PDB file of C-alpha atoms in Angstrom:
ATOM      1  CA  MET A   1     214.930  96.371  38.563  1.00 31.00           C
ATOM      2  CA  ARG A   2     214.709  95.760  42.304  1.00 31.00           C
ATOM      3  CA  ARG A   3     211.541  94.038  43.419  1.00 34.00           C
ATOM      4  CA  ALA A   4     211.219  96.619  46.143  1.00 33.00           C
ATOM      5  CA  ALA A   5     210.842  99.347  43.538  1.00 32.00           C
ATOM      6  CA  VAL A   6     207.864  97.562  42.043  1.00 33.00           C
ATOM      7  CA  ALA A   7     205.947  98.057  45.262  1.00 35.00           C
ATOM      8  CA  ALA A   8     206.811 101.736  45.321  1.00 32.00           C
ATOM      9  CA  VAL A   9     203.295 103.116  45.383  1.00 32.00           C
ATOM     10  CA  ALA A  10     201.613 100.329  47.313  1.00 34.00           C
ATOM     11  CA  ALA A  11     199.196 102.093  49.599  1.00 30.00           C
ATOM     12  CA  VAL A  12     199.102 100.735  53.055  1.00 32.00           C
ATOM     13  CA  SER A  13     198.719 101.794  56.626  1.00 30.00           C
ATOM     14  CA  LEU A  14     199.714  98.625  58.428  1.00 29.00           C
ATOM     15  CA  ALA A  15     197.691  97.608  61.461  1.00 31.00           C
ATOM     16  CA  GLY A  16     199.190  97.055  64.846  1.00 30.00           C
ATOM     17  CA  LEU A  17     196.079  96.189  66.818  1.00 27.00           C
ATOM     18  CA  ALA A  18     195.786  94.136  69.970  1.00 28.00           C
ATOM     19  CA  ALA A  19     195.798  90.376  69.435  1.00 28.00           C
ATOM     20  CA  CYS A  20     192.583  88.422  69.903  1.00 30.00           C
ATOM     21  CA  SER A  21     192.355  85.012  71.513  1.00 29.00           C
ATOM     22  CA  GLY A  22     192.378  82.061  69.145  1.00 32.00           C
ATOM     23  CA  ASP A  23     188.699  81.085  69.548  1.00 35.00           C
ATOM     24  CA  ASP A  24     187.351  84.555  70.210  1.00 36.00           C
ATOM     25  CA  ASP A  25     184.723  85.622  67.680  1.00 33.00           C
ATOM     26  CA  SER A  26     186.152  89.147  67.795  1.00 33.00           C
ATOM     27  CA  GLY A  27     188.496  87.953  65.058  1.00 38.00           C
ATOM     28  CA  SER A  28     187.301  88.624  61.527  1.00 39.00           C
ATOM     29  CA  SER A  29     185.958  85.573  59.708  1.00 39.00           C
ATOM     30  CA  VAL A  30     186.698  85.936  56.028  1.00 42.00           C
ATOM     31  CA  PRO A  31     184.933  83.477  53.686  1.00 39.00           C
ATOM     32  CA  GLY A  32     185.921  85.227  50.469  1.00 36.00           C
ATOM     33  CA  ALA A  33     186.077  88.735  49.114  1.00 39.00           C
ATOM     34  CA  GLY A  34     183.705  88.702  46.182  1.00 38.00           C
ATOM     35  CA  GLY A  35     184.188  89.611  42.538  1.00 40.00           C
ATOM     36  CA  ALA A  36     187.603  88.933  41.039  1.00 47.00           C
ATOM     37  CA  LYS A  37     188.857  87.548  44.333  1.00 50.00           C
ATOM     38  CA  ASP A  38     186.166  84.846  44.339  1.00 57.00           C
ATOM     39  CA  ASP A  39     187.337  83.980  40.823  1.00 79.00           C
ATOM     40  CA  LEU A  40     190.856  83.512  42.205  1.00 89.00           C
ATOM     41  CA  ALA A  41     189.623  81.100  44.845  1.00 90.00           C
ATOM     42  CA  ALA A  42     187.499  79.208  42.335  1.00 91.00           C
ATOM     43  CA  SER A  43     190.538  78.362  40.228  1.00 90.00           C
ATOM     44  CA  ALA A  44     192.916  77.792  43.150  1.00 95.00           C
ATOM     45  CA  PRO A  45     194.452  74.355  43.757  1.00 96.00           C
ATOM     46  CA  VAL A  46     193.505  71.990  46.569  1.00 97.00           C
ATOM     47  CA  ALA A  47     196.036  69.634  48.159  1.00 97.00           C
ATOM     48  CA  ALA A  48     195.433  66.016  47.193  1.00 92.00           C
ATOM     49  CA  ASN A  49     196.458  64.461  50.502  1.00 90.00           C
ATOM     50  CA  LEU A  50     197.156  65.782  53.985  1.00 96.00           C
ATOM     51  CA  PRO A  51     199.457  63.747  56.226  1.00 95.00           C
ATOM     52  CA  ALA A  52     197.647  62.157  59.182  1.00 96.00           C
ATOM     53  CA  GLY A  53     198.150  64.109  62.386  1.00 96.00           C
ATOM     54  CA  SER A  54     199.713  67.075  60.581  1.00 97.00           C
ATOM     55  CA  THR A  55     198.989  70.724  61.250  1.00 97.00           C
ATOM     56  CA  MET A  56     197.299  70.861  57.854  1.00 98.00           C
ATOM     57  CA  GLU A  57     194.938  68.011  58.727  1.00 98.00           C
ATOM     58  CA  LYS A  58     194.011  69.715  61.996  1.00 97.00           C
ATOM     59  CA  ILE A  59     193.241  72.951  60.123  1.00 98.00           C
ATOM     60  CA  LYS A  60     191.059  71.076  57.639  1.00 97.00           C
ATOM     61  CA  LYS A  61     189.115  69.383  60.442  1.00 97.00           C
ATOM     62  CA  ARG A  62     188.590  72.791  62.081  1.00 97.00           C
ATOM     63  CA  GLY A  63     187.216  74.154  58.814  1.00 97.00           C
ATOM     64  CA  ARG A  64     189.056  77.465  58.668  1.00 97.00           C
ATOM     65  CA  LEU A  65     192.586  78.834  58.566  1.00 98.00           C
ATOM     66  CA  VAL A  66     193.416  81.230  61.414  1.00 97.00           C
ATOM     67  CA  VAL A  67     195.680  84.006  60.149  1.00 97.00           C
ATOM     68  CA  GLY A  68     197.574  86.598  62.136  1.00 96.00           C
ATOM     69  CA  GLY A  69     197.211  89.781  60.134  1.00 95.00           C
ATOM     70  CA  SER A  70     195.734  93.234  59.725  1.00 91.00           C
ATOM     71  CA  LEU A  71     192.339  94.751  59.042  1.00 90.00           C
ATOM     72  CA  ASP A  72     193.424  98.271  58.067  1.00 83.00           C
ATOM     73  CA  ALA A  73     196.272  97.772  55.584  1.00 82.00           C
ATOM     74  CA  PRO A  74     195.063  99.047  52.188  1.00 78.00           C
ATOM     75  CA  LEU A  75     196.090  96.859  49.260  1.00 81.00           C
ATOM     76  CA  LEU A  76     197.441  94.253  51.671  1.00 88.00           C
ATOM     77  CA  SER A  77     194.771  93.345  54.214  1.00 90.00           C
ATOM     78  CA  GLN A  78     191.991  95.870  54.744  1.00 87.00           C
ATOM     79  CA  GLN A  79     188.416  95.282  55.812  1.00 89.00           C
ATOM     80  CA  ASN A  80     185.917  96.744  53.374  1.00 88.00           C
ATOM     81  CA  PRO A  81     183.474  98.783  55.510  1.00 91.00           C
ATOM     82  CA  ALA A  82     180.578  97.982  53.194  1.00 92.00           C
ATOM     83  CA  SER A  83     181.027  94.256  52.586  1.00 89.00           C
ATOM     84  CA  LYS A  84     183.001  93.505  55.788  1.00 88.00           C
ATOM     85  CA  LYS A  85     185.330  91.354  53.653  1.00 90.00           C
ATOM     86  CA  VAL A  86     189.080  91.692  54.047  1.00 92.00           C
ATOM     87  CA  GLU A  87     190.829  92.521  50.777  1.00 91.00           C
ATOM     88  CA  GLY A  88     194.397  92.824  49.516  1.00 90.00           C
ATOM     89  CA  LEU A  89     197.591  90.945  48.715  1.00 92.00           C
ATOM     90  CA  ASP A  90     198.083  89.249  52.086  1.00 95.00           C
ATOM     91  CA  ALA A  91     194.361  88.619  52.526  1.00 95.00           C
ATOM     92  CA  ASP A  92     194.135  86.934  49.124  1.00 96.00           C
ATOM     93  CA  PHE A  93     197.165  84.765  49.762  1.00 97.00           C
ATOM     94  CA  GLY A  94     195.630  83.688  53.065  1.00 97.00           C
ATOM     95  CA  ARG A  95     192.403  82.760  51.289  1.00 96.00           C
ATOM     96  CA  LEU A  96     194.237  80.768  48.638  1.00 97.00           C
ATOM     97  CA  LEU A  97     196.228  78.870  51.266  1.00 98.00           C
ATOM     98  CA  ALA A  98     192.973  78.083  53.099  1.00 97.00           C
ATOM     99  CA  LYS A  99     191.511  76.764  49.848  1.00 97.00           C
ATOM    100  CA  TYR A 100     194.595  74.578  49.340  1.00 98.00           C
ATOM    101  CA  ILE A 101     194.278  73.060  52.824  1.00 98.00           C
ATOM    102  CA  ILE A 102     190.522  72.959  53.430  1.00 97.00           C
ATOM    103  CA  GLY A 103     189.045  72.975  49.948  1.00 96.00           C
ATOM    104  CA  LYS A 104     187.338  76.316  50.499  1.00 95.00           C
ATOM    105  CA  PRO A 105     188.704  79.833  51.256  1.00 95.00           C
ATOM    106  CA  GLU A 106     187.592  79.990  54.884  1.00 96.00           C
ATOM    107  CA  VAL A 107     189.790  82.342  56.923  1.00 96.00           C
ATOM    108  CA  LYS A 108     189.615  83.973  60.324  1.00 96.00           C
ATOM    109  CA  ILE A 109     191.948  86.952  60.747  1.00 96.00           C
ATOM    110  CA  VAL A 110     193.231  87.663  64.237  1.00 95.00           C
ATOM    111  CA  ASN A 111     194.510  91.215  64.613  1.00 90.00           C
ATOM    112  CA  SER A 112     198.204  91.092  65.425  1.00 89.00           C
ATOM    113  CA  ALA A 113     200.894  93.644  66.244  1.00 84.00           C
ATOM    114  CA  SER A 114     204.562  93.442  65.286  1.00 81.00           C
ATOM    115  CA  GLU A 115     205.536  92.626  68.878  1.00 84.00           C
ATOM    116  CA  THR A 116     202.944  89.822  69.299  1.00 90.00           C
ATOM    117  CA  ARG A 117     203.262  87.775  66.122  1.00 94.00           C
ATOM    118  CA  GLU A 118     205.866  85.336  67.491  1.00 94.00           C
ATOM    119  CA  ALA A 119     203.761  84.659  70.580  1.00 95.00           C
ATOM    120  CA  LEU A 120     200.590  84.124  68.546  1.00 96.00           C
ATOM    121  CA  LEU A 121     202.375  81.473  66.491  1.00 97.00           C
ATOM    122  CA  SER A 122     204.163  79.761  69.370  1.00 95.00           C
ATOM    123  CA  ASN A 123     201.042  79.440  71.535  1.00 96.00           C
ATOM    124  CA  GLY A 124     198.875  78.250  68.654  1.00 95.00           C
ATOM    125  CA  THR A 125     196.519  81.227  68.571  1.00 96.00           C
ATOM    126  CA  VAL A 126     197.123  81.506  64.809  1.00 97.00           C
ATOM    127  CA  ASP A 127     198.182  78.971  62.180  1.00 98.00           C
ATOM    128  CA  VAL A 128     200.079  81.399  59.972  1.00 98.00           C
ATOM    129  CA  VAL A 129     200.987  85.081  59.785  1.00 98.00           C
ATOM    130  CA  PHE A 130     200.460  87.094  56.597  1.00 97.00           C
ATOM    131  CA  GLN A 131     201.397  90.651  57.590  1.00 93.00           C
ATOM    132  CA  THR A 132     204.345  92.061  55.610  1.00 88.00           C
ATOM    133  CA  TYR A 133     206.400  89.863  57.952  1.00 92.00           C
ATOM    134  CA  SER A 134     210.016  90.578  57.011  1.00 88.00           C
ATOM    135  CA  ILE A 135     212.261  87.530  57.246  1.00 93.00           C
ATOM    136  CA  THR A 136     215.313  87.978  59.457  1.00 91.00           C
ATOM    137  CA  PRO A 137     217.737  85.426  60.960  1.00 93.00           C
ATOM    138  CA  GLU A 138     216.839  86.740  64.429  1.00 92.00           C
ATOM    139  CA  ARG A 139     213.120  86.167  63.913  1.00 93.00           C
ATOM    140  CA  ALA A 140     213.837  82.753  62.406  1.00 96.00           C
ATOM    141  CA  LYS A 141     215.079  81.637  65.821  1.00 95.00           C
ATOM    142  CA  GLN A 142     211.471  81.892  67.030  1.00 95.00           C
ATOM    143  CA  VAL A 143     209.438  81.471  63.844  1.00 96.00           C
ATOM    144  CA  ALA A 144     209.581  79.233  60.774  1.00 97.00           C
ATOM    145  CA  PHE A 145     209.292  81.211  57.536  1.00 98.00           C
ATOM    146  CA  ALA A 146     207.886  79.867  54.282  1.00 98.00           C
ATOM    147  CA  GLY A 147     208.750  81.913  51.220  1.00 97.00           C
ATOM    148  CA  PRO A 148     209.706  84.669  50.742  1.00 97.00           C
ATOM    149  CA  TYR A 149     206.548  85.386  48.783  1.00 97.00           C
ATOM    150  CA  TYR A 150     207.141  89.118  48.187  1.00 92.00           C
ATOM    151  CA  SER A 151     209.929  91.671  48.639  1.00 87.00           C
ATOM    152  CA  SER A 152     209.994  95.337  49.586  1.00 82.00           C
ATOM    153  CA  GLY A 153     212.423  97.668  51.417  1.00 84.00           C
ATOM    154  CA  LEU A 154     212.763 100.386  54.054  1.00 92.00           C
ATOM    155  CA  VAL A 155     212.277 104.056  53.170  1.00 88.00           C
ATOM    156  CA  ILE A 156     212.315 107.316  55.129  1.00 94.00           C
ATOM    157  CA  ALA A 157     209.222 109.463  55.639  1.00 92.00           C
ATOM    158  CA  THR A 158     209.192 113.016  56.978  1.00 95.00           C
ATOM    159  CA  LYS A 159     206.699 115.810  57.298  1.00 94.00           C
ATOM    160  CA  LYS A 160     206.162 117.702  54.067  1.00 91.00           C
ATOM    161  CA  GLY A 161     208.806 120.326  53.431  1.00 90.00           C
ATOM    162  CA  GLU A 162     211.594 118.700  55.420  1.00 89.00           C
ATOM    163  CA  SER A 163     214.831 119.592  53.615  1.00 87.00           C
ATOM    164  CA  GLY A 164     217.521 118.229  55.938  1.00 91.00           C
ATOM    165  CA  ILE A 165     216.777 114.519  55.565  1.00 94.00           C
ATOM    166  CA  LYS A 166     217.303 113.014  52.138  1.00 91.00           C
ATOM    167  CA  ALA A 167     219.268 109.826  52.851  1.00 93.00           C
ATOM    168  CA  PRO A 168     219.848 107.388  55.744  1.00 94.00           C
ATOM    169  CA  ALA A 169     223.091 109.144  56.792  1.00 94.00           C
ATOM    170  CA  ASP A 170     221.056 112.319  57.378  1.00 95.00           C
ATOM    171  CA  LEU A 171     219.310 110.596  60.293  1.00 96.00           C
ATOM    172  CA  LYS A 172     222.446 110.956  62.424  1.00 94.00           C
ATOM    173  CA  GLY A 173     221.639 113.036  65.497  1.00 95.00           C
ATOM    174  CA  LYS A 174     217.918 113.042  64.679  1.00 96.00           C
ATOM    175  CA  THR A 175     214.996 111.512  66.551  1.00 97.00           C
ATOM    176  CA  VAL A 176     213.709 108.732  64.344  1.00 98.00           C
ATOM    177  CA  ILE A 177     210.420 106.888  64.712  1.00 97.00           C
ATOM    178  CA  ALA A 178     210.189 103.146  64.088  1.00 97.00           C
ATOM    179  CA  GLY A 179     207.687 100.365  64.661  1.00 93.00           C
ATOM    180  CA  ALA A 180     208.405  98.244  67.714  1.00 92.00           C
ATOM    181  CA  ASN A 181     210.151  94.957  66.918  1.00 87.00           C
ATOM    182  CA  THR A 182     210.627  95.798  63.227  1.00 88.00           C
ATOM    183  CA  PRO A 183     213.722  95.557  60.989  1.00 87.00           C
ATOM    184  CA  ALA A 184     213.753  99.359  60.865  1.00 94.00           C
ATOM    185  CA  ILE A 185     215.429  99.512  64.280  1.00 95.00           C
ATOM    186  CA  PRO A 186     218.709  97.719  63.401  1.00 94.00           C
ATOM    187  CA  ALA A 187     218.686  99.371  59.965  1.00 94.00           C
ATOM    188  CA  ILE A 188     218.577 102.847  61.532  1.00 96.00           C
ATOM    189  CA  LYS A 189     221.342 101.938  63.989  1.00 96.00           C
ATOM    190  CA  LYS A 190     223.522 100.743  61.122  1.00 94.00           C
ATOM    191  CA  ALA A 191     222.841 103.690  58.803  1.00 94.00           C
ATOM    192  CA  ALA A 192     222.914 106.419  61.457  1.00 95.00           C
ATOM    193  CA  PRO A 193     224.507 105.251  64.734  1.00 94.00           C
ATOM    194  CA  GLY A 194     223.894 108.607  66.399  1.00 90.00           C
ATOM    195  CA  ALA A 195     220.143 108.632  65.825  1.00 96.00           C
ATOM    196  CA  LYS A 196     217.734 108.497  68.764  1.00 97.00           C
ATOM    197  CA  ILE A 197     215.078 105.874  68.069  1.00 97.00           C
ATOM    198  CA  VAL A 198     211.573 106.053  69.508  1.00 98.00           C
ATOM    199  CA  THR A 199     209.163 103.186  68.888  1.00 97.00           C
ATOM    200  CA  PHE A 200     205.402 102.731  68.698  1.00 95.00           C
ATOM    201  CA  GLY A 201     203.306  99.601  68.328  1.00 90.00           C
ATOM    202  CA  SER A 202     201.532 100.281  65.044  1.00 87.00           C
ATOM    203  CA  ASP A 203     201.962 102.163  61.802  1.00 86.00           C
ATOM    204  CA  PRO A 204     199.081 104.585  62.507  1.00 87.00           C
ATOM    205  CA  GLU A 205     200.692 105.460  65.845  1.00 93.00           C
ATOM    206  CA  CYS A 206     204.042 106.040  64.134  1.00 94.00           C
ATOM    207  CA  VAL A 207     202.520 108.262  61.469  1.00 93.00           C
ATOM    208  CA  GLN A 208     200.632 110.253  64.099  1.00 94.00           C
ATOM    209  CA  ALA A 209     203.839 110.680  66.123  1.00 96.00           C
ATOM    210  CA  LEU A 210     205.623 111.994  63.023  1.00 96.00           C
ATOM    211  CA  LYS A 211     202.838 114.472  62.332  1.00 95.00           C
ATOM    212  CA  GLN A 212     202.955 115.595  65.971  1.00 96.00           C
ATOM    213  CA  GLY A 213     206.679 116.276  65.725  1.00 96.00           C
ATOM    214  CA  ARG A 214     207.684 113.570  68.186  1.00 97.00           C
ATOM    215  CA  GLY A 215     210.356 112.536  65.684  1.00 97.00           C
ATOM    216  CA  GLN A 216     211.876 114.124  62.599  1.00 96.00           C
ATOM    217  CA  ALA A 217     211.640 111.018  60.461  1.00 97.00           C
ATOM    218  CA  TYR A 218     209.842 107.698  60.310  1.00 97.00           C
ATOM    219  CA  VAL A 219     211.520 104.611  58.828  1.00 96.00           C
ATOM    220  CA  GLN A 220     209.167 101.894  57.629  1.00 91.00           C
ATOM    221  CA  ASP A 221     208.638  99.378  54.856  1.00 83.00           C
ATOM    222  CA  GLU A 222     208.033 100.908  51.444  1.00 79.00           C
ATOM    223  CA  ALA A 223     204.886  98.849  50.901  1.00 74.00           C
ATOM    224  CA  VAL A 224     203.489 100.295  54.112  1.00 78.00           C
ATOM    225  CA  LEU A 225     204.461 103.925  53.630  1.00 79.00           C
ATOM    226  CA  LEU A 226     204.294 105.128  50.065  1.00 63.00           C
ATOM    227  CA  ALA A 227     200.595 104.957  49.403  1.00 63.00           C
ATOM    228  CA  GLY A 228     199.828 106.215  52.861  1.00 71.00           C
ATOM    229  CA  ALA A 229     201.981 109.233  52.065  1.00 71.00           C
ATOM    230  CA  LYS A 230     200.156 109.610  48.772  1.00 65.00           C
ATOM    231  CA  GLN A 231     196.854 109.696  50.651  1.00 75.00           C
ATOM    232  CA  ASP A 232     198.162 112.139  53.267  1.00 85.00           C
ATOM    233  CA  PRO A 233     199.842 115.183  51.669  1.00 84.00           C
ATOM    234  CA  SER A 234     201.419 116.177  54.975  1.00 92.00           C
ATOM    235  CA  ILE A 235     203.769 113.163  54.743  1.00 90.00           C
ATOM    236  CA  GLN A 236     206.682 113.006  52.302  1.00 88.00           C
ATOM    237  CA  ILE A 237     208.839 110.051  51.250  1.00 84.00           C
ATOM    238  CA  GLN A 238     212.543 110.864  51.046  1.00 88.00           C
ATOM    239  CA  GLY A 239     214.487 108.879  48.450  1.00 82.00           C
ATOM    240  CA  LYS A 240     214.409 105.225  47.502  1.00 80.00           C
ATOM    241  CA  PRO A 241     214.516 102.070  49.645  1.00 83.00           C
ATOM    242  CA  PHE A 242     217.866 101.549  51.334  1.00 91.00           C
ATOM    243  CA  THR A 243     217.285  97.905  52.292  1.00 89.00           C
ATOM    244  CA  SER A 244     215.760  94.816  50.723  1.00 85.00           C
ATOM    245  CA  ASP A 245     213.116  93.204  52.896  1.00 83.00           C
ATOM    246  CA  PRO A 246     211.667  89.845  51.867  1.00 92.00           C
ATOM    247  CA  TYR A 247     208.234  89.005  53.271  1.00 94.00           C
ATOM    248  CA  GLY A 248     207.729  85.525  54.687  1.00 97.00           C
ATOM    249  CA  ILE A 249     204.738  83.489  55.797  1.00 98.00           C
ATOM    250  CA  GLY A 250     205.157  83.051  59.540  1.00 98.00           C
ATOM    251  CA  LEU A 251     204.680  79.506  60.845  1.00 98.00           C
ATOM    252  CA  LYS A 252     205.196  77.812  64.192  1.00 97.00           C
ATOM    253  CA  HIS A 253     208.880  77.196  64.841  1.00 97.00           C
ATOM    254  CA  GLY A 254     209.940  73.598  64.299  1.00 95.00           C
ATOM    255  CA  ASP A 255     207.018  72.557  62.085  1.00 96.00           C
ATOM    256  CA  ALA A 256     209.124  71.520  59.085  1.00 96.00           C
ATOM    257  CA  GLN A 257     206.240  69.571  57.552  1.00 97.00           C
ATOM    258  CA  MET A 258     204.003  72.647  57.443  1.00 98.00           C
ATOM    259  CA  LYS A 259     206.824  74.781  56.035  1.00 98.00           C
ATOM    260  CA  THR A 260     207.463  72.325  53.184  1.00 97.00           C
ATOM    261  CA  PHE A 261     203.723  72.133  52.514  1.00 98.00           C
ATOM    262  CA  VAL A 262     203.319  75.916  52.313  1.00 98.00           C
ATOM    263  CA  ASN A 263     206.377  76.291  50.081  1.00 98.00           C
ATOM    264  CA  ASP A 264     204.960  73.626  47.758  1.00 97.00           C
ATOM    265  CA  TRP A 265     201.731  75.627  47.610  1.00 98.00           C
ATOM    266  CA  LEU A 266     203.669  78.788  46.776  1.00 98.00           C
ATOM    267  CA  LYS A 267     205.403  76.978  43.899  1.00 97.00           C
ATOM    268  CA  GLN A 268     202.022  75.938  42.520  1.00 97.00           C
ATOM    269  CA  ILE A 269     200.407  79.367  42.624  1.00 97.00           C
ATOM    270  CA  GLN A 270     203.504  80.960  41.107  1.00 97.00           C
ATOM    271  CA  ALA A 271     203.613  78.460  38.250  1.00 96.00           C
ATOM    272  CA  SER A 272     199.866  78.682  37.587  1.00 95.00           C
ATOM    273  CA  GLY A 273     199.827  82.482  37.335  1.00 96.00           C
ATOM    274  CA  LEU A 274     197.691  82.918  40.459  1.00 96.00           C
ATOM    275  CA  TRP A 275     200.504  84.773  42.241  1.00 97.00           C
ATOM    276  CA  ALA A 276     200.567  87.363  39.448  1.00 96.00           C
ATOM    277  CA  LYS A 277     196.759  87.665  39.539  1.00 95.00           C
ATOM    278  CA  VAL A 278     196.800  88.330  43.271  1.00 95.00           C
ATOM    279  CA  TRP A 279     199.385  91.068  42.696  1.00 91.00           C
ATOM    280  CA  LYS A 280     197.314  92.559  39.863  1.00 90.00           C
ATOM    281  CA  ASN A 281     194.188  92.648  42.040  1.00 90.00           C
ATOM    282  CA  SER A 282     195.974  94.474  44.862  1.00 86.00           C
ATOM    283  CA  ILE A 283     199.285  96.301  44.483  1.00 79.00           C
ATOM    284  CA  GLY A 284     198.931  96.151  40.701  1.00 79.00           C
ATOM    285  CA  THR A 285     195.903  98.438  40.887  1.00 76.00           C
ATOM    286  CA  VAL A 286     198.227 101.336  41.709  1.00 67.00           C
ATOM    287  CA  VAL A 287     201.527 100.147  40.221  1.00 66.00           C
ATOM    288  CA  PRO A 288     201.647 100.184  36.402  1.00 66.00           C
ATOM    289  CA  GLY A 289     203.035  97.338  34.337  1.00 79.00           C
ATOM    290  CA  GLU A 290     203.148  93.589  34.664  1.00 89.00           C
ATOM    291  CA  ALA A 291     203.530  91.707  37.920  1.00 89.00           C
ATOM    292  CA  PRO A 292     207.128  91.291  39.090  1.00 86.00           C
ATOM    293  CA  GLN A 293     208.862  87.964  39.390  1.00 90.00           C
ATOM    294  CA  PRO A 294     208.305  86.643  42.913  1.00 93.00           C
ATOM    295  CA  PRO A 295     211.433  86.126  45.016  1.00 93.00           C
ATOM    296  CA  ALA A 296     212.995  82.668  44.978  1.00 95.00           C
ATOM    297  CA  LEU A 297     211.802  80.429  47.785  1.00 97.00           C
ATOM    298  CA  GLY A 298     214.429  80.024  50.489  1.00 96.00           C
ATOM    299  CA  SER A 299     216.483  82.923  49.124  1.00 96.00           C
ATOM    300  CA  ALA A 300     216.291  85.080  52.275  1.00 95.00           C
ATOM    301  CA  PRO A 301     218.538  84.340  55.267  1.00 95.00           C
ATOM    302  CA  GLY A 302     216.170  82.795  57.785  1.00 95.00           C
ATOM    303  CA  SER A 303     213.955  81.114  55.183  1.00 96.00           C
ATOM    304  CA  GLU A 304     216.286  78.290  54.161  1.00 92.00           C
TER     305      GLU A 304
END
């Protein structure tokens, strides 16, 4: 079974908010999420030694991990309006990585958009990006990717009742909505060369544009779309994923030491069962069955 299919009903509406400055308190400080998620952090490993002068040592001295991510992505990284904690798959992985580096799950999330993630990493505003960040060889020219740590795929969404779009080839000659700077753009061009592509900076903007009729279809990651469509009956998913999109942990380009460190951490949480517990606490709350096998580290072009 494709890993992408496992995420089929993951409910998310991915954020594409304006980036905050690195030391600006407008970022969300996330010390832990409570309940089962605190239990995850309590049993999470801590690195024995951090190389002197390394990025990891600098993060530990600072006392918190700064993550580029989202605050409104249900099941992935969404701020709970009551507790103000950020919950979900990506949020939990960020907390566990902070625990591994610092010894406690101290995280600050800086809102990032798909078109700003590379800049946030390169200028040091954030240490890592956890934001359904699909690994591509093109992005790997600007960003180092640890992982992949999860895999999904692109699907097509339309307004409810649309009968003329069932498969990628049906997008030919249509106006198709896509997120700016996302893998959906080259995928649409390949599947339907005659399609007109219009882009928006965030998933909520794309969904709103679809509902307003500014495009006849919206192509986005399955993990972002399917649960959102489930929550909004005016949106319909057409067919199954037509790509395989591995998610990577975005790191500053050229920091091989940090990349090796993060991959070693991923190996540990996979082997210990923590990876599966994170999945169960997030996507697994809406997807039946056991947690899938995580993708092999370095298996995606651009993550080697």
